[in-house]
CSV table of C-alpha atoms in Angstrom, one decimal:
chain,number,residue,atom,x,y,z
A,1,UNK,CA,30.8,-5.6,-22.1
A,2,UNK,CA,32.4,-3.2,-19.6
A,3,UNK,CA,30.2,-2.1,-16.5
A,4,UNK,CA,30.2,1.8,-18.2
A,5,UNK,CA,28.6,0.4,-21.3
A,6,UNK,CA,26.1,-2.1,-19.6
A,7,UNK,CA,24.8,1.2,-17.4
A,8,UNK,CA,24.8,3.2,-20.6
A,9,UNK,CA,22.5,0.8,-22.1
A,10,UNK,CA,20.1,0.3,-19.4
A,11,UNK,CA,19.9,3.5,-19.5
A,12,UNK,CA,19.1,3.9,-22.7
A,13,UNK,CA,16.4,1.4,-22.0
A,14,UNK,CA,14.8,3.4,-19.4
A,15,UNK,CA,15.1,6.7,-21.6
A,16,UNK,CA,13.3,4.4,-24.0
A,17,UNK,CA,10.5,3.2,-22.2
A,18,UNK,CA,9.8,6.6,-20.2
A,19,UNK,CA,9.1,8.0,-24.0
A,20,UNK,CA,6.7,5.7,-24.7
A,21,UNK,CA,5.1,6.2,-21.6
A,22,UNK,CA,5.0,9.9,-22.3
A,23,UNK,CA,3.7,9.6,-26.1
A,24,UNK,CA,0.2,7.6,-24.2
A,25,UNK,CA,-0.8,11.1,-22.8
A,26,UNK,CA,-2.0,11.4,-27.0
A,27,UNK,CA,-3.8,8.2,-27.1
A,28,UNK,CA,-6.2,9.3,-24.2
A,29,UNK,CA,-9.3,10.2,-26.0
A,30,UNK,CA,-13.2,10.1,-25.6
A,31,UNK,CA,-12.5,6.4,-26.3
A,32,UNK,CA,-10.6,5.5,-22.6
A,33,UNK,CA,-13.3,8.4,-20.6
A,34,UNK,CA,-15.9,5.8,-22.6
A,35,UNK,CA,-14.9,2.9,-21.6
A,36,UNK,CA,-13.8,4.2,-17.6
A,37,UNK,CA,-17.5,5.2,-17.4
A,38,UNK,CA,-18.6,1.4,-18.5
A,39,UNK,CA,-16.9,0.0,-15.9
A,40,UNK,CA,-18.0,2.2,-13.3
A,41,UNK,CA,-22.1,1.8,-14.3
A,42,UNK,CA,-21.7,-1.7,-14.7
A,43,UNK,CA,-23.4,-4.4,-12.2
A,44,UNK,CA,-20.9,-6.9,-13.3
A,45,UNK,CA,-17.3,-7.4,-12.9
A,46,UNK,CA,-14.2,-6.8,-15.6
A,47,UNK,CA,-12.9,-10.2,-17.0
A,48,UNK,CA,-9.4,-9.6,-18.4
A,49,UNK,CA,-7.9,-11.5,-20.8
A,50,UNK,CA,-4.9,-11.9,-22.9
A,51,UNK,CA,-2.0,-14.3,-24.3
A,52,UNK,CA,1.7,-14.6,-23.6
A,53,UNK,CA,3.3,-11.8,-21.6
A,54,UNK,CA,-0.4,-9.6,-22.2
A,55,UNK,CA,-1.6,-12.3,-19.9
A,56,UNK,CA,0.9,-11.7,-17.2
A,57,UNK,CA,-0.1,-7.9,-17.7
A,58,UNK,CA,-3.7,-8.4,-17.3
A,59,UNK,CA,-3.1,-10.2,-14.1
A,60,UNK,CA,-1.1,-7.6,-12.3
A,61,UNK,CA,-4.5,-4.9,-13.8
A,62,UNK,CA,-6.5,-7.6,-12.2
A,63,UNK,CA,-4.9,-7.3,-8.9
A,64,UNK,CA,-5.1,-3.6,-9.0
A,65,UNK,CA,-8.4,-3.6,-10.0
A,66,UNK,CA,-9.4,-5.9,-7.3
A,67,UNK,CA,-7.6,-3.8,-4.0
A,68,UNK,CA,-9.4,-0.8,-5.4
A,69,UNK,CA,-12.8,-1.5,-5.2
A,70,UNK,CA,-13.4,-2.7,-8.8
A,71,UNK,CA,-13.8,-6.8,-9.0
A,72,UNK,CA,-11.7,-8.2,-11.8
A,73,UNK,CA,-11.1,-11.3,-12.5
A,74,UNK,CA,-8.4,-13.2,-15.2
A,75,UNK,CA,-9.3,-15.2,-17.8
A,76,UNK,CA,-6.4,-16.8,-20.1
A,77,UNK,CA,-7.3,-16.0,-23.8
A,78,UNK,CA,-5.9,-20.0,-24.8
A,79,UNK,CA,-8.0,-21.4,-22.2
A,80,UNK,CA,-11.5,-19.3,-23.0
A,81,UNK,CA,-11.8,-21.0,-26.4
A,82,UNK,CA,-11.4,-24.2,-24.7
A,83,UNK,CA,-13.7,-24.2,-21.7
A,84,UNK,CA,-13.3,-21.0,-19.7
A,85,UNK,CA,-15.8,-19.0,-21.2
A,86,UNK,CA,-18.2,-19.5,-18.7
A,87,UNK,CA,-16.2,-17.4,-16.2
A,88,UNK,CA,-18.1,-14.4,-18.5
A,89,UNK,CA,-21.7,-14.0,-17.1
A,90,UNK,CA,-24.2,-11.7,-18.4
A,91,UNK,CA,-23.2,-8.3,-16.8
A,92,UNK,CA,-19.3,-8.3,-16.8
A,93,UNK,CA,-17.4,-6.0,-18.8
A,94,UNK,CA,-14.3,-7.7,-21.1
A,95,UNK,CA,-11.0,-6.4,-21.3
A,96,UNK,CA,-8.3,-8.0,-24.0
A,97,UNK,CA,-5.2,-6.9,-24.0
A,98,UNK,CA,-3.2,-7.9,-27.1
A,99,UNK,CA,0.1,-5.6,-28.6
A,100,UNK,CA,-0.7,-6.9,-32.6
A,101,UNK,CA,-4.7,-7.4,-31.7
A,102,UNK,CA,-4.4,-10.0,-34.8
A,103,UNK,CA,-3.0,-13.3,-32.8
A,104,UNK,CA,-5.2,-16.6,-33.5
A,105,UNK,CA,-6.8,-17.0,-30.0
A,106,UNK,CA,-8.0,-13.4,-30.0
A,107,UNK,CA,-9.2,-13.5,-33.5
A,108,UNK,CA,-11.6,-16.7,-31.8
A,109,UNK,CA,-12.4,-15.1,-28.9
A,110,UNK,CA,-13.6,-11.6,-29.1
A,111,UNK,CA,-16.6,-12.7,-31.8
A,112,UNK,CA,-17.5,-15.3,-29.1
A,113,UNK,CA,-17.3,-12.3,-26.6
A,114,UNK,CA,-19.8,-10.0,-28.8
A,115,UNK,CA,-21.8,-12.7,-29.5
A,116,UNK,CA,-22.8,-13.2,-25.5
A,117,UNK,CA,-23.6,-9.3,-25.6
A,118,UNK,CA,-21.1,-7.9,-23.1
A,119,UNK,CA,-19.2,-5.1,-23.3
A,120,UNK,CA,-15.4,-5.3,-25.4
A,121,UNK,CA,-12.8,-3.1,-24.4
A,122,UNK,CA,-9.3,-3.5,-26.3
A,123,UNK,CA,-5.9,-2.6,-25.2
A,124,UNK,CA,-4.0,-2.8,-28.3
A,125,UNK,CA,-0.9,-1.4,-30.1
A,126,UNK,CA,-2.8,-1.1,-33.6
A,127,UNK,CA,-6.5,-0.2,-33.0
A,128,UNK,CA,-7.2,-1.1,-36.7
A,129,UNK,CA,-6.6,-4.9,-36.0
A,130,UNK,CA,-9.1,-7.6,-35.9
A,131,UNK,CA,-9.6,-6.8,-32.0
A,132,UNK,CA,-9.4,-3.1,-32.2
A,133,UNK,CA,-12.4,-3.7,-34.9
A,134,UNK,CA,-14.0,-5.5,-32.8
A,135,UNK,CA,-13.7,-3.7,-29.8
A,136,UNK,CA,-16.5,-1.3,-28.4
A,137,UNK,CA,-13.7,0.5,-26.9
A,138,UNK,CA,-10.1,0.9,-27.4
A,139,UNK,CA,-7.5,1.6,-25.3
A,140,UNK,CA,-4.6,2.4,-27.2
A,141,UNK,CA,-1.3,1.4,-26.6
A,142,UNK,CA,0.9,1.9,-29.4
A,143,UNK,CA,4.4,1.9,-29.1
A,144,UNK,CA,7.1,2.9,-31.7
A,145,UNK,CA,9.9,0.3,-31.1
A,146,UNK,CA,10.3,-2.5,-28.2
A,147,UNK,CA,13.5,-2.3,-25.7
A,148,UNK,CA,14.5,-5.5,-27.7
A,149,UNK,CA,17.3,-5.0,-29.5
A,150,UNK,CA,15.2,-6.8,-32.2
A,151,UNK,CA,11.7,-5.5,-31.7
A,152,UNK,CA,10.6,-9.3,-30.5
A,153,UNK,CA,10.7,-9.2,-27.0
A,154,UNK,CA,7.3,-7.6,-25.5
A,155,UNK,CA,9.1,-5.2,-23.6
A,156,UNK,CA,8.3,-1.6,-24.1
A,157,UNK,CA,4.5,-2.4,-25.4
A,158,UNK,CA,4.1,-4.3,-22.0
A,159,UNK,CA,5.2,-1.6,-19.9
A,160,UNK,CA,2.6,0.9,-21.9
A,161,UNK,CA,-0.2,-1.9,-21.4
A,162,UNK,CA,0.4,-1.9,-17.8
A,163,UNK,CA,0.1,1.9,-17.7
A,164,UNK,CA,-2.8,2.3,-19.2
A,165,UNK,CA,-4.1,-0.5,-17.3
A,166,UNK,CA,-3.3,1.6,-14.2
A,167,UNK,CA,-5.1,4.6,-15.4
A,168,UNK,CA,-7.5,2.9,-15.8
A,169,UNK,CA,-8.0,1.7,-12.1
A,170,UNK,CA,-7.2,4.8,-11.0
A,171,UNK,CA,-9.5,6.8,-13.0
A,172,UNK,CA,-12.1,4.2,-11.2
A,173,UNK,CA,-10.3,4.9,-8.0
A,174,UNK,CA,-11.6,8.6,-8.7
A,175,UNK,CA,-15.0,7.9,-9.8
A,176,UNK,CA,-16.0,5.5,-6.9
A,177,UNK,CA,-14.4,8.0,-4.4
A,178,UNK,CA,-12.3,5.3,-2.9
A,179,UNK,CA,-10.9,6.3,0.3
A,180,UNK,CA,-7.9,5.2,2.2
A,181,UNK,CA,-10.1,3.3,4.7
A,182,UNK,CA,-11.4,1.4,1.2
A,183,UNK,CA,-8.3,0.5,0.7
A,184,UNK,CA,-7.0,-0.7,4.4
A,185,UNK,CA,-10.1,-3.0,4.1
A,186,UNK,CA,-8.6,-4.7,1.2
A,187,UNK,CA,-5.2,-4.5,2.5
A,188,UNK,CA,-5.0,-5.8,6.0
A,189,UNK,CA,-2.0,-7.9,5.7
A,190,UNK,CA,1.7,-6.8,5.7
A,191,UNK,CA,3.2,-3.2,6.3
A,192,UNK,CA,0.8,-1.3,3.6
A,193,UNK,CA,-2.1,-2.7,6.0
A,194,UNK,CA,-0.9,-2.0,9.0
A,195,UNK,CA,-0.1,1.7,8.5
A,196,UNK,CA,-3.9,2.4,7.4
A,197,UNK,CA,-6.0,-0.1,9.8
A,198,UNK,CA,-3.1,-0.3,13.2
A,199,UNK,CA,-4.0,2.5,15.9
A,200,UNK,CA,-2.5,2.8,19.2
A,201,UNK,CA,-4.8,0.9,21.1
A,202,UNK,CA,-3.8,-2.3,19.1
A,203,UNK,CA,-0.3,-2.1,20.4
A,204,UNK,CA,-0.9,-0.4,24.0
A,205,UNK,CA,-3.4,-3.5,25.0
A,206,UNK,CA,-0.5,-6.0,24.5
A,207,UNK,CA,1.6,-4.2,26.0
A,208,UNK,CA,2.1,-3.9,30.2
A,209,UNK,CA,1.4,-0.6,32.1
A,210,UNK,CA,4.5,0.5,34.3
A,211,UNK,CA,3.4,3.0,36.5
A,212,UNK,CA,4.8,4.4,39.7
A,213,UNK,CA,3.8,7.2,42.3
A,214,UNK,CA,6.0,10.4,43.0
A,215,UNK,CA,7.1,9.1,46.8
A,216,UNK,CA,8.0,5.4,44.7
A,217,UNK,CA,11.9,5.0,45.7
A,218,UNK,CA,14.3,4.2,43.3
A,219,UNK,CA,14.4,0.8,44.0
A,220,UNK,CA,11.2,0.1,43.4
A,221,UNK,CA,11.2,2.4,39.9
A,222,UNK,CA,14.3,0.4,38.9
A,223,UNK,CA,12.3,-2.8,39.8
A,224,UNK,CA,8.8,-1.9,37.7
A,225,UNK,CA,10.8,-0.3,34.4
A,226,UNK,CA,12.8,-3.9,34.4
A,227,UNK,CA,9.9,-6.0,34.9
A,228,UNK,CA,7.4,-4.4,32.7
A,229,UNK,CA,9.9,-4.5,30.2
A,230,UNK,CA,9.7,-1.4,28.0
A,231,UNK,CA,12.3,1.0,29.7
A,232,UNK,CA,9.9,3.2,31.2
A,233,UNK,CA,7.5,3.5,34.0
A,234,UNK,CA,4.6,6.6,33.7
A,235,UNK,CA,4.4,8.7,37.1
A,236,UNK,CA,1.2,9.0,38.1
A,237,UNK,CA,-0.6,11.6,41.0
A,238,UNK,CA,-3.9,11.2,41.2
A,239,UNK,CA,-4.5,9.1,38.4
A,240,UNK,CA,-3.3,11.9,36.5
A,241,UNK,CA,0.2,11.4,34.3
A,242,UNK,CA,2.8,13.7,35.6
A,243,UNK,CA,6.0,12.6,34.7
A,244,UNK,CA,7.6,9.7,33.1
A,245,UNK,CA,11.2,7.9,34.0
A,246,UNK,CA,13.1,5.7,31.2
A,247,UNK,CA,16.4,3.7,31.4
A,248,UNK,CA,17.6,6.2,29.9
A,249,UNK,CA,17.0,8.8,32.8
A,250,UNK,CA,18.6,6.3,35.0
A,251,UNK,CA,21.5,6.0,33.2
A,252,UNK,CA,22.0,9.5,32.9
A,253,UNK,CA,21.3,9.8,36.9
A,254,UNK,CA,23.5,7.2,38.1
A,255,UNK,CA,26.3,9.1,36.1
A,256,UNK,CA,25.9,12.1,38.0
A,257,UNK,CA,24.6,11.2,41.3
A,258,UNK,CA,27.1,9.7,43.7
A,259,UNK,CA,24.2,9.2,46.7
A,260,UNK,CA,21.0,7.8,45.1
A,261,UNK,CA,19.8,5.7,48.2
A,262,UNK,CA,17.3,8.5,49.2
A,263,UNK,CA,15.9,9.7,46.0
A,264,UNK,CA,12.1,9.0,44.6
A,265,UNK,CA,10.8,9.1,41.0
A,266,UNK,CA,9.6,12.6,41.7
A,267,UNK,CA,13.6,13.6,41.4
A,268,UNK,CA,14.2,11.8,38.3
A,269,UNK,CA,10.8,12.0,36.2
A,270,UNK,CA,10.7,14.0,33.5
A,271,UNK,CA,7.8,16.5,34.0
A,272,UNK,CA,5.6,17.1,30.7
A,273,UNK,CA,5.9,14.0,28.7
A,274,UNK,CA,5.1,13.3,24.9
A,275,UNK,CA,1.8,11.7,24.8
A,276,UNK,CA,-0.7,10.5,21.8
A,277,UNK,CA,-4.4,9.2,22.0
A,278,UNK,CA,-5.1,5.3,21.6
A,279,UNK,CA,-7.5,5.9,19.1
A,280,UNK,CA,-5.0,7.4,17.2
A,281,UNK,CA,-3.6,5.4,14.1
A,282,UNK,CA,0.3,3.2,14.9
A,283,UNK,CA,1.9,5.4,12.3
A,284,UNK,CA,1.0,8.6,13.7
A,285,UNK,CA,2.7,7.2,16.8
A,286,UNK,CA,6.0,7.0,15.0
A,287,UNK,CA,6.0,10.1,13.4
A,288,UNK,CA,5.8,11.6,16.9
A,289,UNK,CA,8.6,9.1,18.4
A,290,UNK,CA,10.6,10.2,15.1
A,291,UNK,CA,9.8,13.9,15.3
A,292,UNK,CA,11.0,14.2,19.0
A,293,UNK,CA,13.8,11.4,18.3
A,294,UNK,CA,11.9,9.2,21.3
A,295,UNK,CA,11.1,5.7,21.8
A,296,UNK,CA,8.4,5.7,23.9
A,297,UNK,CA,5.3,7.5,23.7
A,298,UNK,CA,2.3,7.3,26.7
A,299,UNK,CA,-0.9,6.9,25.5
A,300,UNK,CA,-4.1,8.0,27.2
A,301,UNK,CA,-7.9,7.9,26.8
A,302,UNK,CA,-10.6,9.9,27.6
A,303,UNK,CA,-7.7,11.3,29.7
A,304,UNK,CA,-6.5,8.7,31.9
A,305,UNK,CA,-3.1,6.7,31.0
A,306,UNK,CA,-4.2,3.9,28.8
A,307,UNK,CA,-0.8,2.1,28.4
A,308,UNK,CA,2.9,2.7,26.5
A,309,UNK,CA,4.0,2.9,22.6
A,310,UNK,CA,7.6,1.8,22.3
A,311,UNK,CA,9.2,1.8,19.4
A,312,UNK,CA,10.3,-1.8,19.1
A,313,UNK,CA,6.4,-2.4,19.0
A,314,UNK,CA,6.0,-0.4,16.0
A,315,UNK,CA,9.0,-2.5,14.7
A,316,UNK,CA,7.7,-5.6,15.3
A,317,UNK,CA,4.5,-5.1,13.5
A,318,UNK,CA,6.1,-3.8,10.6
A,319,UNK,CA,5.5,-0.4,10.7
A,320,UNK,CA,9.0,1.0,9.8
């Protein structure tokens, strides 16, 4: 197959999909706001189950469940009717997810799941099968052809189970009010955390604090930007920030300036530098650095100079 027909294809895969996706919108009924507001009254969790690639989706709806303030927890449907069942306590919510809601295991397990009292919710391609009967609620799913070539592989009834399964959690999202500091608390870890929880103090408290007086010499400003070792020093008068000198100013002056021997960082500083709070977040600190094309910002508290942002910091911790 030639590389225009392979892209044709996919495409037509994609085109596919995005249709099924769109023809959901129609399945969204009393049904789903039913079932949205179970989950949100409940004192239990939602135990998600399912077979075959519906068990893969139900763990990724797990996992967005769980990072947005709804505990869910996976159950495999096979290993329920053989032991698992006791994951299900009294005040959970059950969610099975199934394209033909007719498959053996389900057809065991949701009469066991009625029978302990809790709460059925189906996602299901045909909500008159044995689960969608079964079901308290049902979520419905159905899709008109797979991306299969022959209709086997779950491919386009997946992709719709996953949706729903993210309106779902979002629709919770919504109810509970979660907030993005909700979320940094279940997200602390990688980039995505770092952006919500970092602030500037974080990175300004590793960091060293160049900082040199107006009557410094050059030699000596030379000597504290290279061993504080984040191309800068802050001038300070007073205790007050007045000026700040980076490599890059003495670069520029050693190009221009044939006798330097006499001069003081009050000649070279530039006067008015970009500054941010430490209490502000790590991310708001690049958007400055980016915004002025910068790469390092002075930080100060209640005031008083506090420390240096550079950008390799931001970097480093993943940030960008």
């Amino acid at each position: 197959m030639e590389d225009v027909a392979i892209q044709s294809y996919a495409k037509d895969i994609i085109l596919m999909e995005s249709k099924a996706i769109q023809n959901l919108e129609a399945s969204i009924d009393k049904s789903f706001s039913d079932a949205v507001k179970a989950v949100f009254e409940s004192k239990g969790r939602v135990i998600i189950t399912g077979i075959g690639k519906s068990a893969i989706i139900a763990t990724k709806i797990v996992a967005t469940l769980n990072s947005t303030g709804t505990p869910a927890v996976f159950m495999h449907a096979a290993d329920a009717i053989h032991g698992d069942l006791g994951t299900i306590l009294k005040d959970d919510i059950v969610i099975c997810i199934s394209k033909s809601g007719n498959t053996p295991e389900i057809k065991v397990l949701a009469p066991l799941i009625k029978n302990f009292k809790n709460t059925l919710i189906a996602i299901t391609g045909n909500k008159d099968s044995f689960l969608g009967k079964q079901a308290d609620f049902v979520l419905n799913t159905f899709v008109e052809k797979e991306a299969c070539p022959n209709n086997l592989a779950p491919t386009t009834s997946t992709t719709a189970q996953l949706v729903m399964g993210d309106a779902l959690a979002v629709c919770l999202l919504k109810l509970r009010g979660f907030s993005k500091d909700d979320f940094a608390k279940f997200h602390p870890g990688g980039a995505l955390g770092k952006t919500l929880y970092l602030r500037v103090s974080d990175i300004t408290s590793q960091n060293m604090k160049p900082q040199v007086n107006p009557e410094t010499p050059l030699k000596d400003v030379i000597i504290e930007i290279s061993t504080n070792m984040l191309g800068v020093t802050v001038v300070l008068e007073n205790d007050e920030v007045i000026g700040i000198i980076t490599d890059g100013d003495l670069r520029r002056m050693l190009s221009t300036t044939e006798n330097f021997t006499k001069l003081k960082a009050k000649d070279i500083m530039t006067k008015n530098p970009k500054t941010i709070a430490n209490s502000a977040m790590a991310i708001d600190a690049l958007d400055l650095l980016e915004t002025y094309d910068i790469t390092q910002l002075i930080s100060h508290e209640n005031g008083k100079y506090a420390g240096v942002v550079h950008l390799h910091n931001l970097v480093k911790e993943g940030i960008i």
